[in-house]
Coordinates of C-alpha atoms and ligand atoms in Angstrom, one line a residue:
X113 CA 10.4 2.0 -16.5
X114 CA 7.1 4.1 -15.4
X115 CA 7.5 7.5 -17.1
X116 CA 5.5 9.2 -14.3
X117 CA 7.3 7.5 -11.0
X118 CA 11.1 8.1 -12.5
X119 CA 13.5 5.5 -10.9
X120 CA 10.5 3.4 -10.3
X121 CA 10.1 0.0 -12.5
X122 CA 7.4 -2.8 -13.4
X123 CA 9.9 -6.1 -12.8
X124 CA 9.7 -9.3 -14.0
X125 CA 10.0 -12.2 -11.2
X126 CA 14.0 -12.1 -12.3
X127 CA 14.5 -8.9 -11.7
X128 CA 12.7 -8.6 -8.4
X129 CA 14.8 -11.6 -7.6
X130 CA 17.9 -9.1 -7.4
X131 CA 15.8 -6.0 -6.4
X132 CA 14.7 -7.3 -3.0
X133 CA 18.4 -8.6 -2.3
X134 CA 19.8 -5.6 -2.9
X135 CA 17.4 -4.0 -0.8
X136 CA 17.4 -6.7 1.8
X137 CA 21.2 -5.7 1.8
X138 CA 20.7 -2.2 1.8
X139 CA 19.2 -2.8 5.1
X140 CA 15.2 -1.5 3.4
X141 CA 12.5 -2.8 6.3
X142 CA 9.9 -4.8 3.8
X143 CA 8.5 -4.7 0.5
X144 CA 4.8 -4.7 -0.4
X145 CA 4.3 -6.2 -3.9
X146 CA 1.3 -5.3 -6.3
X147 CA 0.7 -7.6 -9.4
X148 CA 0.0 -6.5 -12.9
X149 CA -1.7 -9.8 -14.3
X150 CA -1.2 -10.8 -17.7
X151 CA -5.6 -10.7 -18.6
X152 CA -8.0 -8.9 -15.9
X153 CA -11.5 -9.9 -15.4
X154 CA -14.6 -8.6 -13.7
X155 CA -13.8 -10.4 -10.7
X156 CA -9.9 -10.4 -10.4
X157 CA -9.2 -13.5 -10.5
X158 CA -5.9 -13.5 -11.0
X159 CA -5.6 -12.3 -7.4
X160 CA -6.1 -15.1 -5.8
X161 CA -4.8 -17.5 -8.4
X162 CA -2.3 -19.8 -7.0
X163 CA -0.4 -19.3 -10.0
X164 CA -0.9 -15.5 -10.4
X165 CA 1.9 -13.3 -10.4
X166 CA 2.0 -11.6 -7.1
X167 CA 1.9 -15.3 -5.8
X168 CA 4.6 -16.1 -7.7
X169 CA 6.6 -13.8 -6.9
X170 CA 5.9 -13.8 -3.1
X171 CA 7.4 -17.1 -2.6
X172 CA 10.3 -16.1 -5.2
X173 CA 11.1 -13.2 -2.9
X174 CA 10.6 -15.6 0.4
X175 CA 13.2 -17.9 -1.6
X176 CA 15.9 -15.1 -2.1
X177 CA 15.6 -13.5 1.4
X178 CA 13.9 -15.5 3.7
X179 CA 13.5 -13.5 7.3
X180 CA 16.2 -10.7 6.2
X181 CA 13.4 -8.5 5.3
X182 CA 9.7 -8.2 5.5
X183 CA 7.6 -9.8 2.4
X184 CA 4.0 -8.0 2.5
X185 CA 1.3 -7.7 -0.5
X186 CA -1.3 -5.4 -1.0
X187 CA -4.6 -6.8 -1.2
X188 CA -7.1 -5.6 -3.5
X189 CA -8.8 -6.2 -6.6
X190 CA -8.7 -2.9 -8.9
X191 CA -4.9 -4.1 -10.8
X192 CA -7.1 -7.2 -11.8
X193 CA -10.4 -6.2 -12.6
X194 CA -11.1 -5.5 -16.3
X195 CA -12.9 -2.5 -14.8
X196 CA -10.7 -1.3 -12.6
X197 CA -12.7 -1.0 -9.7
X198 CA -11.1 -2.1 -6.1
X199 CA -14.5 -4.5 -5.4
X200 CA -17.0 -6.6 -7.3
X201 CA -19.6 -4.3 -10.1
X202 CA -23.3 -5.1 -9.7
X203 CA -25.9 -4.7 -12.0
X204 CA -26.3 -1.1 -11.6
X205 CA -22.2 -0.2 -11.8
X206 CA -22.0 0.4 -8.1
X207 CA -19.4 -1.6 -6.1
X208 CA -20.6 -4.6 -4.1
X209 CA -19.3 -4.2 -0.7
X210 CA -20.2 -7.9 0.6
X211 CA -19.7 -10.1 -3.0
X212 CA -15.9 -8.0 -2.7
X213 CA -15.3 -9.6 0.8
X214 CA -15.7 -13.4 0.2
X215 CA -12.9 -12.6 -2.7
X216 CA -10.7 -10.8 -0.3
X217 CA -11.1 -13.9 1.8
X218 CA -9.6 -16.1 -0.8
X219 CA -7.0 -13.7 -2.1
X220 CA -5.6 -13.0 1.5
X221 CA -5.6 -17.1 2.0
X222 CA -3.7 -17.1 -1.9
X223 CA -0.9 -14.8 -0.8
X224 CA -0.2 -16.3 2.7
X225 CA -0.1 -19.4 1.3
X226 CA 2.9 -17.8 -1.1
X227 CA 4.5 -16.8 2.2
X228 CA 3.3 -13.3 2.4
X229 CA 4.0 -12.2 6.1
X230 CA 1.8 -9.6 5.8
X231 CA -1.1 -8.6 4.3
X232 CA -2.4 -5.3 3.5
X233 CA -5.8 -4.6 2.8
X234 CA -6.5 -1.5 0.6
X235 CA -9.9 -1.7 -1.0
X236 CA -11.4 0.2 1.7
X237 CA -14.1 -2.3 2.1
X238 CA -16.6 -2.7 5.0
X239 CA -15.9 -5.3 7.4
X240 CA -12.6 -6.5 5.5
X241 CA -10.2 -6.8 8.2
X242 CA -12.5 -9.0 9.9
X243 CA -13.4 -11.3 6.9
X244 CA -9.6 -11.5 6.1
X245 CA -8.7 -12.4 9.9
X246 CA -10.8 -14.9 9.7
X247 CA -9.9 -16.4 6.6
X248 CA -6.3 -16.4 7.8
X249 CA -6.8 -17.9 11.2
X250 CA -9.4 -20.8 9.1
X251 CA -6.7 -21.9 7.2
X252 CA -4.0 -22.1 9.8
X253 CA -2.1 -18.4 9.2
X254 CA -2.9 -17.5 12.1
X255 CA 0.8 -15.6 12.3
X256 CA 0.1 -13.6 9.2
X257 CA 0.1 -9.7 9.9
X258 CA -2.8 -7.3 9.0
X259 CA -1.8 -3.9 8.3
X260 CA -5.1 -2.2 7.1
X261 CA -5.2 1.1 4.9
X262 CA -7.6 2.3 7.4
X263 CA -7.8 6.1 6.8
X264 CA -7.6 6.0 2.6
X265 CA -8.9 9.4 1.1
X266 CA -10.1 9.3 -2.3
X267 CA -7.2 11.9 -3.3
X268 CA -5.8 13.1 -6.4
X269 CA -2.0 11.9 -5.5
X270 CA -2.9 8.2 -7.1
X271 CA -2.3 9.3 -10.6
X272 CA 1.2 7.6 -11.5
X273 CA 0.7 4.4 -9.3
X274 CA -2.1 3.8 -12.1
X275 CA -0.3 4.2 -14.7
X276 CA 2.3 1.8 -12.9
X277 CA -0.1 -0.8 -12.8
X278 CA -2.4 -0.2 -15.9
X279 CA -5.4 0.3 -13.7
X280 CA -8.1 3.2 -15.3
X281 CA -11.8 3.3 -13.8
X282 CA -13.7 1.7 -17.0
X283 CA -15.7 4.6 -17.8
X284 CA -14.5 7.4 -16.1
X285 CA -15.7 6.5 -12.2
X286 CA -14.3 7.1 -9.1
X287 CA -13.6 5.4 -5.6
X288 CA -15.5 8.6 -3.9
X289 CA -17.9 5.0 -3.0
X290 CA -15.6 3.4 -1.1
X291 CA -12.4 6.0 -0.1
X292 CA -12.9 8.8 2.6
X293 CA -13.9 12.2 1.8
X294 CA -11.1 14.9 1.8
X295 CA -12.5 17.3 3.9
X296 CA -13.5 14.8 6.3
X297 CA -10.8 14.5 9.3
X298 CA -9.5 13.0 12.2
X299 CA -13.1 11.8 13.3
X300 CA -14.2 10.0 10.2
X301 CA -10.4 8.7 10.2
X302 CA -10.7 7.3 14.1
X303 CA -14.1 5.3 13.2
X304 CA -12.0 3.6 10.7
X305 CA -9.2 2.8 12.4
X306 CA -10.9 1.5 15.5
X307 CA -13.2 -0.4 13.3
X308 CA -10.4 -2.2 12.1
X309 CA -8.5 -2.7 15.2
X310 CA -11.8 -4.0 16.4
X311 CA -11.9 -6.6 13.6
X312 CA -7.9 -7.9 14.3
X313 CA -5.9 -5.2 12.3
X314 CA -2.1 -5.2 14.1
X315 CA -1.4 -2.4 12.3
X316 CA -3.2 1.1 10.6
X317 CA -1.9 3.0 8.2
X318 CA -3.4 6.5 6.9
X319 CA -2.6 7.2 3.2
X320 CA -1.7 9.6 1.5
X321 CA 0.8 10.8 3.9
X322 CA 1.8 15.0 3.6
X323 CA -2.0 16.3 2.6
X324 CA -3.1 13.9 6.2
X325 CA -0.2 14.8 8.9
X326 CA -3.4 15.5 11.0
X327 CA -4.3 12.4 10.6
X328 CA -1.4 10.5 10.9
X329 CA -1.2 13.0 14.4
X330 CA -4.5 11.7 15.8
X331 CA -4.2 7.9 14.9
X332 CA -0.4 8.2 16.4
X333 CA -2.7 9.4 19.8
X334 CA -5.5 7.3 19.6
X335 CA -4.1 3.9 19.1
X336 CA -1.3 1.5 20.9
X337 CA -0.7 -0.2 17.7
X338 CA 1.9 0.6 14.5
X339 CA 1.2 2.9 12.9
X340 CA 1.9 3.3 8.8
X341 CA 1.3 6.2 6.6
X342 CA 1.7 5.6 2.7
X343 CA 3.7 8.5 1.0
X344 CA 1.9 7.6 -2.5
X345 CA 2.8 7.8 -6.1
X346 CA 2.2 11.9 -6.5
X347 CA 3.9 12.8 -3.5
X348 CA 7.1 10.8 -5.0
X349 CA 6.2 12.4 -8.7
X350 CA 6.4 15.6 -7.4
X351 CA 9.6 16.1 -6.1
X352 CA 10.9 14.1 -8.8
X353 CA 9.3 16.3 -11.6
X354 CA 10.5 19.9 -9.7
X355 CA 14.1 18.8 -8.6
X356 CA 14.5 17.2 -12.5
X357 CA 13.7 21.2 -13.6
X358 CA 15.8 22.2 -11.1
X359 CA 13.1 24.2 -9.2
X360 CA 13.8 22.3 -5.9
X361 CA 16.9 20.4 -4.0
X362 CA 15.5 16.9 -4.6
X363 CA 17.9 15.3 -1.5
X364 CA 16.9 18.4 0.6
X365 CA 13.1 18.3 0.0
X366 CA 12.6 14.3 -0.1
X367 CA 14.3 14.4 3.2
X368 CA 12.4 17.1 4.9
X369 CA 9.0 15.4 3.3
X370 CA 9.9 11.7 5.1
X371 CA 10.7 13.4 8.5
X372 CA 7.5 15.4 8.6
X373 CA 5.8 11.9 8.1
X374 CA 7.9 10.7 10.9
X375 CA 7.4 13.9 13.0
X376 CA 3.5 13.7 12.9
X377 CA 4.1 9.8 14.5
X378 CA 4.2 7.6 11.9
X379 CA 6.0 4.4 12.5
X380 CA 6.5 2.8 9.3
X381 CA 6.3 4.6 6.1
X382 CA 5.8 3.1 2.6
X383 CA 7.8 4.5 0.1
X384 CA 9.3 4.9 -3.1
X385 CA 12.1 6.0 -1.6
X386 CA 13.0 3.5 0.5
X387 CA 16.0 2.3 -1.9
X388 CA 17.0 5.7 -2.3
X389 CA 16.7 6.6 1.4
X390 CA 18.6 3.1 2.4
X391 CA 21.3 3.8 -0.2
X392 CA 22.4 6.7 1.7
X393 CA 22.9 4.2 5.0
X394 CA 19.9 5.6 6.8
X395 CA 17.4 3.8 8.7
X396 CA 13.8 4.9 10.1
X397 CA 15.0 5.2 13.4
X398 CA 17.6 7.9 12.2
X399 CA 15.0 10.2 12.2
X400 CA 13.5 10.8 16.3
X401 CA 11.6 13.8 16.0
X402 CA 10.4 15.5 19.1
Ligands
LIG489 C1 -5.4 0.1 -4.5 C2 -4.2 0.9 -4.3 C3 -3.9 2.2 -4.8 C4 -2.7 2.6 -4.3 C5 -2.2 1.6 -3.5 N1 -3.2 0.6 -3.4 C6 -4.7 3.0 -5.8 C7 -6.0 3.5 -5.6 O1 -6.6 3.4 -4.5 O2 -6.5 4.0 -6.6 C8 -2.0 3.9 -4.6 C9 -0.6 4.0 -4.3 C10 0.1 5.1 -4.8 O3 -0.4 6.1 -5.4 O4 1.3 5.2 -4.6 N2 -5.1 -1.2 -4.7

């Protein structure tokens, strides 16, 4: 269990055996894993170990539910760096945007080769969708999915998802280097997400989701593609920590919160209430907003 994202839990490749046939059961979209390696090291190796654990457990969940749902991974370093930085550390502490790239290249190959059908880049790097596009199509994957965080603020709302996957910033930095600006909107947002449409993204997603409606209302304009918007860790924690001291309806609120997402034009949202949401025999397209 992760004591900050209550109902949320770290599984073992058992466990998410009968997790994502439940969910595929349940009628849930996709699942996007994230892997919490056993040892970390300055590069992240473990991402794009054949044997790692989010390639493991790719191909388990491919095993248990073939097509009946869609198997993505997020792709990124910072769970498997020993400093927990989403790219490769130079010299002088700063994140190397290019060195990062060439190890997104092989971790994208590692996780399609697991039978990821999508990846999801989230490192926020320069030029990744294109590096990763390439990589795929090189090694014959040419049908394996890009959805790029493309709009990825450097926001406050990632606290619990770090604790979920033991991932601190060695020394106290920050991702202000590589994540967008806060204040900045809709126009920093658009250079990013045409960037990576540009580069072979089939999907964008802006993240987090309720602080960003204006984004996610400007992307929805701007593009033809899917588009995703991430409703993160502290938006979850939340309503989870006010509806357990009985300060808000927790059914009412996380209801209202996943149809303003909707309403602003996302098309697919990730969420760690997608069992919960399922359970209740819902599905996205439920929710047509005007
Ligand atoms: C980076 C990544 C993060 C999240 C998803 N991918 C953390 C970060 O950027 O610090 C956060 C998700 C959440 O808070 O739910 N690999």
């Amino acid at each position: 269990p992760i004591t900050s994202l209550p109902g949320v839990v770290q599984h073992t490749r058992e466990s998410l055996l009968a997790e994502v046939r439940e969910l595929a059961d349940l009628g849930v979209g996709a699942i996007i894993l994230f892997g919490i390696p056993s040892t970390k090291d300055s590069i992240g190796s473990g991402a794009f170990d054949p044997e790692g654990i989010v390639q493991l457990a790719l191909a388990d969940a491919r095993e248990a539910v073939g097509d009946r749902l869609v198997v993505m991974a997020d792709l990124c370093v910072d769970e498997y760096t020993d400093h927990g930085h989403c790219g490769i550390v130079d010299a002088r502490g700063s994140v190397d945007n290019d060195r990062t790239l060439e190890v997104y290249a092989k971790i994208a190959v590692a996780q399609a080769r697991a039978g990821a059908q999508v990846v999801a880049p989230s490192g926020m790097m320069d030029g990744q969708v294109g590096v990763i596009r390439q990589a795929l199509d090189g090694a014959g994957f040419g049908d394996v999915s890009i959805l790029a965080y493309s709009a990825k603020y450097a926001s406050g709302l990632y606290g619990p998802f770090r604790d979920a996957v033991d991932c601190a910033i060695v020394g106290g930095g920050d991702r202000k280097g590589y994540q967008q600006d806060w204040r900045n909107g809709p126009r920093e947002a658009l250079r990013e997400v045409f960037a990576d449409l540009d580069q072979g993204a089939d999907m964008v997603m802006v993240k987090p989701a309720l602080s960003y409606l204006d984004v996610i209302a400007a992307v929805r304009q701007a593009v033809d593609v899917p588009v995703a918007a991430y409703h993160v860790s502290g938006e979850y924690s939340m309503i989870k920590a006010a509806a357990a001291n009985g300060w808000i309806d927790h059914d009412v609120v996380a209801t209202e919160q996943l149809t303003a997402i909707r309403r602003a034009g996302a098309d697919v949202i990730l969420t760690y209430f997608a069992r919960w949401f399922a359970e209740r025999g819902w599905r996205p397209f439920d929710f047509q907003c005007e």
